Coordinates of C-alpha atoms in Angstrom, one line a residue:
A1 CA 115.3 160.7 99.1
G2 CA 113.4 158.6 96.6
S3 CA 116.4 156.3 96.0
L4 CA 116.9 155.9 99.8
M5 CA 113.3 154.8 100.2
T6 CA 113.7 152.3 97.5
T7 CA 116.8 150.8 99.1
K8 CA 115.2 150.5 102.5
L9 CA 112.2 148.8 101.0
S10 CA 114.2 146.4 98.9
Q11 CA 116.2 145.0 101.9
P12 CA 113.3 143.2 103.6
Q13 CA 112.2 141.8 100.2
S14 CA 115.7 140.4 99.6
T15 CA 115.9 139.0 103.1
L16 CA 112.5 137.3 102.7
A17 CA 113.5 135.8 99.4
K18 CA 116.7 134.4 101.0
S19 CA 114.7 132.9 103.9
L20 CA 112.4 131.1 101.4
T21 CA 115.2 129.6 99.4
P22 CA 116.3 126.9 101.9
T23 CA 112.7 125.8 102.4
S24 CA 112.1 125.3 98.7
T25 CA 115.3 123.3 98.2
N26 CA 114.7 121.0 101.2
A27 CA 111.4 119.7 99.8
P28 CA 113.0 117.3 97.2
Y29 CA 115.5 116.2 99.8
F30 CA 112.7 114.9 102.1
K31 CA 111.1 113.2 99.2
A32 CA 114.3 111.4 98.4
L33 CA 114.5 110.1 101.9
E34 CA 111.0 108.7 101.7
S35 CA 111.7 107.0 98.4
T36 CA 114.8 105.2 99.8
E37 CA 112.8 103.4 102.6
I38 CA 112.9 99.7 102.2
P39 CA 109.4 98.1 102.1
P40 CA 108.7 95.3 104.6
Y41 CA 108.1 92.6 102.0
V42 CA 111.8 92.8 101.0
T43 CA 112.8 90.8 104.1
N44 CA 110.9 87.8 102.7
C45 CA 112.5 88.0 99.2
P46 CA 115.7 86.1 98.8
S47 CA 118.4 88.2 97.1
N48 CA 119.8 87.1 93.7
G49 CA 117.7 83.9 93.6
L50 CA 115.8 82.7 90.7
C51 CA 112.9 85.0 89.7
S52 CA 110.6 82.1 89.0
R53 CA 111.0 80.9 92.6
L54 CA 110.3 84.2 94.4
P55 CA 107.5 84.2 96.9
P56 CA 104.3 85.8 95.5
D57 CA 104.6 88.8 97.8
C58 CA 107.9 89.7 95.9
M59 CA 106.3 90.1 92.5
T60 CA 103.3 91.5 90.6
C61 CA 101.8 89.4 87.8
N62 CA 99.3 90.1 85.0
T63 CA 96.1 88.1 85.0
N64 CA 96.0 85.6 82.1
Y65 CA 92.3 85.8 81.1
S66 CA 92.8 83.0 78.6
C67 CA 93.8 80.4 81.1
I68 CA 91.6 77.3 81.5
Y69 CA 90.6 76.3 85.1
G70 CA 92.6 73.5 86.4
K71 CA 95.2 73.7 83.6
T72 CA 98.7 75.0 83.8
A73 CA 99.1 78.5 82.3
T74 CA 101.9 81.1 81.8
F75 CA 101.7 84.5 83.6
D76 CA 103.8 87.6 82.9
C77 CA 105.4 88.9 86.1
K78 CA 107.6 91.7 87.3
V79 CA 109.6 92.0 90.5
K80 CA 108.6 94.6 93.0
P81 CA 110.9 97.6 93.8
H82 CA 114.1 96.8 95.8
V83 CA 113.9 93.1 94.9
H84 CA 116.8 91.5 92.9
C85 CA 116.6 88.2 91.2
V86 CA 118.3 86.4 88.3
D87 CA 117.4 84.0 85.5
E88 CA 118.8 80.5 84.8
N89 CA 122.0 82.1 83.3
N90 CA 122.6 84.2 86.5
H91 CA 121.6 87.4 84.7
E92 CA 119.6 89.9 86.7
Q93 CA 116.1 90.5 85.3
E94 CA 113.0 92.3 86.2
N95 CA 110.4 90.8 83.8
F96 CA 109.9 87.1 83.7
T97 CA 107.2 84.4 83.4
I98 CA 106.0 81.7 85.7
N99 CA 103.8 78.6 85.2
M100 CA 101.0 77.9 87.7
T101 CA 97.6 76.2 87.8
C102 CA 94.7 78.4 86.8
Q103 CA 92.6 78.5 89.9
F104 CA 91.7 80.8 92.8
C105 CA 93.4 80.6 96.1
W106 CA 90.3 79.3 98.0
Q107 CA 90.2 76.4 95.5
L108 CA 93.6 75.1 96.5
A109 CA 94.1 71.8 98.2
T110 CA 94.0 71.9 102.0
S111 CA 97.8 71.2 102.1
D112 CA 98.5 74.4 100.3
Y113 CA 97.2 76.8 103.0
V114 CA 97.1 77.2 106.7
C115 CA 93.9 78.1 108.7
T116 CA 93.2 79.3 112.2
N117 CA 91.9 76.7 114.6
S118 CA 89.0 76.9 117.0
T119 CA 88.8 75.4 120.5
N120 CA 85.3 76.5 121.2
C121 CA 83.3 74.2 118.9
M122 CA 82.2 70.6 119.5
T123 CA 84.0 68.0 117.3
V124 CA 81.8 65.2 118.6
S125 CA 78.3 66.2 117.6
C126 CA 75.6 65.3 115.1
P127 CA 75.7 67.0 112.7
R128 CA 79.3 67.8 113.0
Q129 CA 79.9 71.5 113.8
R130 CA 81.8 73.9 111.6
Y131 CA 83.5 77.2 112.4
N132 CA 84.6 80.3 110.5
A133 CA 88.4 80.1 109.8
T134 CA 90.8 82.6 108.2
C135 CA 93.2 80.8 105.8
T136 CA 96.5 82.0 104.4
V137 CA 98.2 80.5 101.3
R138 CA 101.7 79.1 101.9
D139 CA 104.6 81.3 100.6
H140 CA 105.7 78.9 97.8
I141 CA 102.2 78.5 96.3
H142 CA 100.9 80.7 93.5
C143 CA 97.2 81.2 92.8
L144 CA 94.7 83.8 91.6
G145 CA 92.8 86.2 93.9
N146 CA 93.3 87.0 97.6
R147 CA 95.9 85.0 99.4
V148 CA 94.0 85.4 102.7
F149 CA 90.4 84.2 102.6
P150 CA 87.6 82.9 104.9
K151 CA 86.5 79.3 104.9
M152 CA 84.0 77.1 106.8
L153 CA 85.9 74.2 108.3
Y154 CA 84.9 71.2 110.5
C155 CA 85.9 71.3 114.1
N156 CA 89.0 69.2 114.3
W157 CA 90.9 70.3 117.4
T158 CA 92.1 67.9 120.1
G159 CA 92.6 68.3 123.8
G160 CA 95.2 65.5 124.1
Y161 CA 92.9 62.6 125.0
K162 CA 94.0 59.2 123.5
W163 CA 91.4 56.8 122.2
S164 CA 93.5 53.8 123.1
T165 CA 93.8 55.0 126.7
A166 CA 90.1 55.6 127.1
L167 CA 89.3 52.1 125.6
A168 CA 91.9 50.4 127.9
L169 CA 90.4 52.1 131.0
S170 CA 86.9 51.2 129.9
I171 CA 87.8 47.5 129.6
T172 CA 89.9 47.2 132.7
L173 CA 88.5 49.8 135.2
G174 CA 85.2 50.7 133.5
G175 CA 83.2 49.4 136.4
F176 CA 84.7 52.1 138.6
G177 CA 84.1 54.9 136.1
A178 CA 87.8 55.3 135.3
D179 CA 87.1 55.8 131.6
R180 CA 84.5 58.5 132.2
F181 CA 86.8 60.3 134.7
Y182 CA 89.6 60.2 132.2
L183 CA 87.4 61.8 129.5
G184 CA 86.4 64.6 131.9
Q185 CA 82.8 63.3 132.4
W186 CA 82.7 63.4 136.2
R187 CA 78.9 62.9 136.6
E188 CA 78.9 59.8 134.5
G189 CA 82.0 58.6 136.3
L190 CA 80.4 59.0 139.7
G191 CA 77.3 57.2 138.5
K192 CA 79.3 54.2 137.3
L193 CA 81.4 54.2 140.5
F194 CA 78.5 54.1 142.9
S195 CA 76.4 51.7 140.8
F196 CA 79.4 49.3 140.1
G197 CA 79.2 50.0 136.4
G198 CA 75.4 49.7 136.3
L199 CA 75.9 46.1 137.5
G200 CA 78.2 45.5 134.6
I201 CA 75.7 46.5 131.9
W202 CA 76.8 50.2 131.8
T203 CA 80.4 49.0 131.6
L204 CA 79.8 46.8 128.5
I205 CA 77.8 49.6 126.8
D206 CA 80.7 52.1 127.4
V207 CA 83.2 49.7 126.0
L208 CA 81.2 49.5 122.7
L209 CA 80.5 53.3 122.6
I210 CA 84.2 54.2 123.2
G211 CA 85.3 51.6 120.8
V212 CA 83.3 53.0 117.9
G213 CA 84.2 56.6 119.0
Y214 CA 80.7 57.6 119.8
V215 CA 81.7 58.7 123.4
G216 CA 84.5 61.2 123.3
P217 CA 86.1 63.8 125.6
A218 CA 83.8 66.1 127.5
D219 CA 85.4 69.2 126.0
G220 CA 84.2 68.2 122.6
S221 CA 87.7 67.6 121.1
L222 CA 88.9 64.7 119.0
Y223 CA 91.0 61.8 120.1
I224 CA 94.6 61.7 119.2

């Protein structure tokens, strides 16, 4: 009787142990799937190209604390996972060096980054207005610090108005307010129209003001 009791009790235990076995063996399987996922930055990394010409998002570099600002310095870098590149002899490598100017990203020349534009600020104002822009460094440029940074920029957008057209209208049809109508200044245009250009005085003044760029589009944009 005692052996029978033992047998009956051992069966559920063995069944429970068998039911736990697949669960424990599946855990490493799911982890392996997660590790094989390709990161999104790989799409921007050319395959089997020169390591020194990879975009900054494809590598990680150690900071060279001995570099002198404004001078060219050497930085030790390593490719990120799933990125393949070669050296000058077409040999695949993971560790390499690059040469770049010792400076932070926000200190780069304006041609080395792209910033958001604003169409809400006035470009023709005194003092000239600024706006908060978000700038991103171009892919082929290497620099220190964050590659996306805020910057205060002057308003420099355009609504498509041409300075030459406005000046030509001011000289030829300024007495009828054509120049002000073209720039979107309807009230001033109506005033010139019904006053015959202020008896010619207003017309001459507008020719000078548009010629020097003091009078611009009503939306506050720059001439093109």
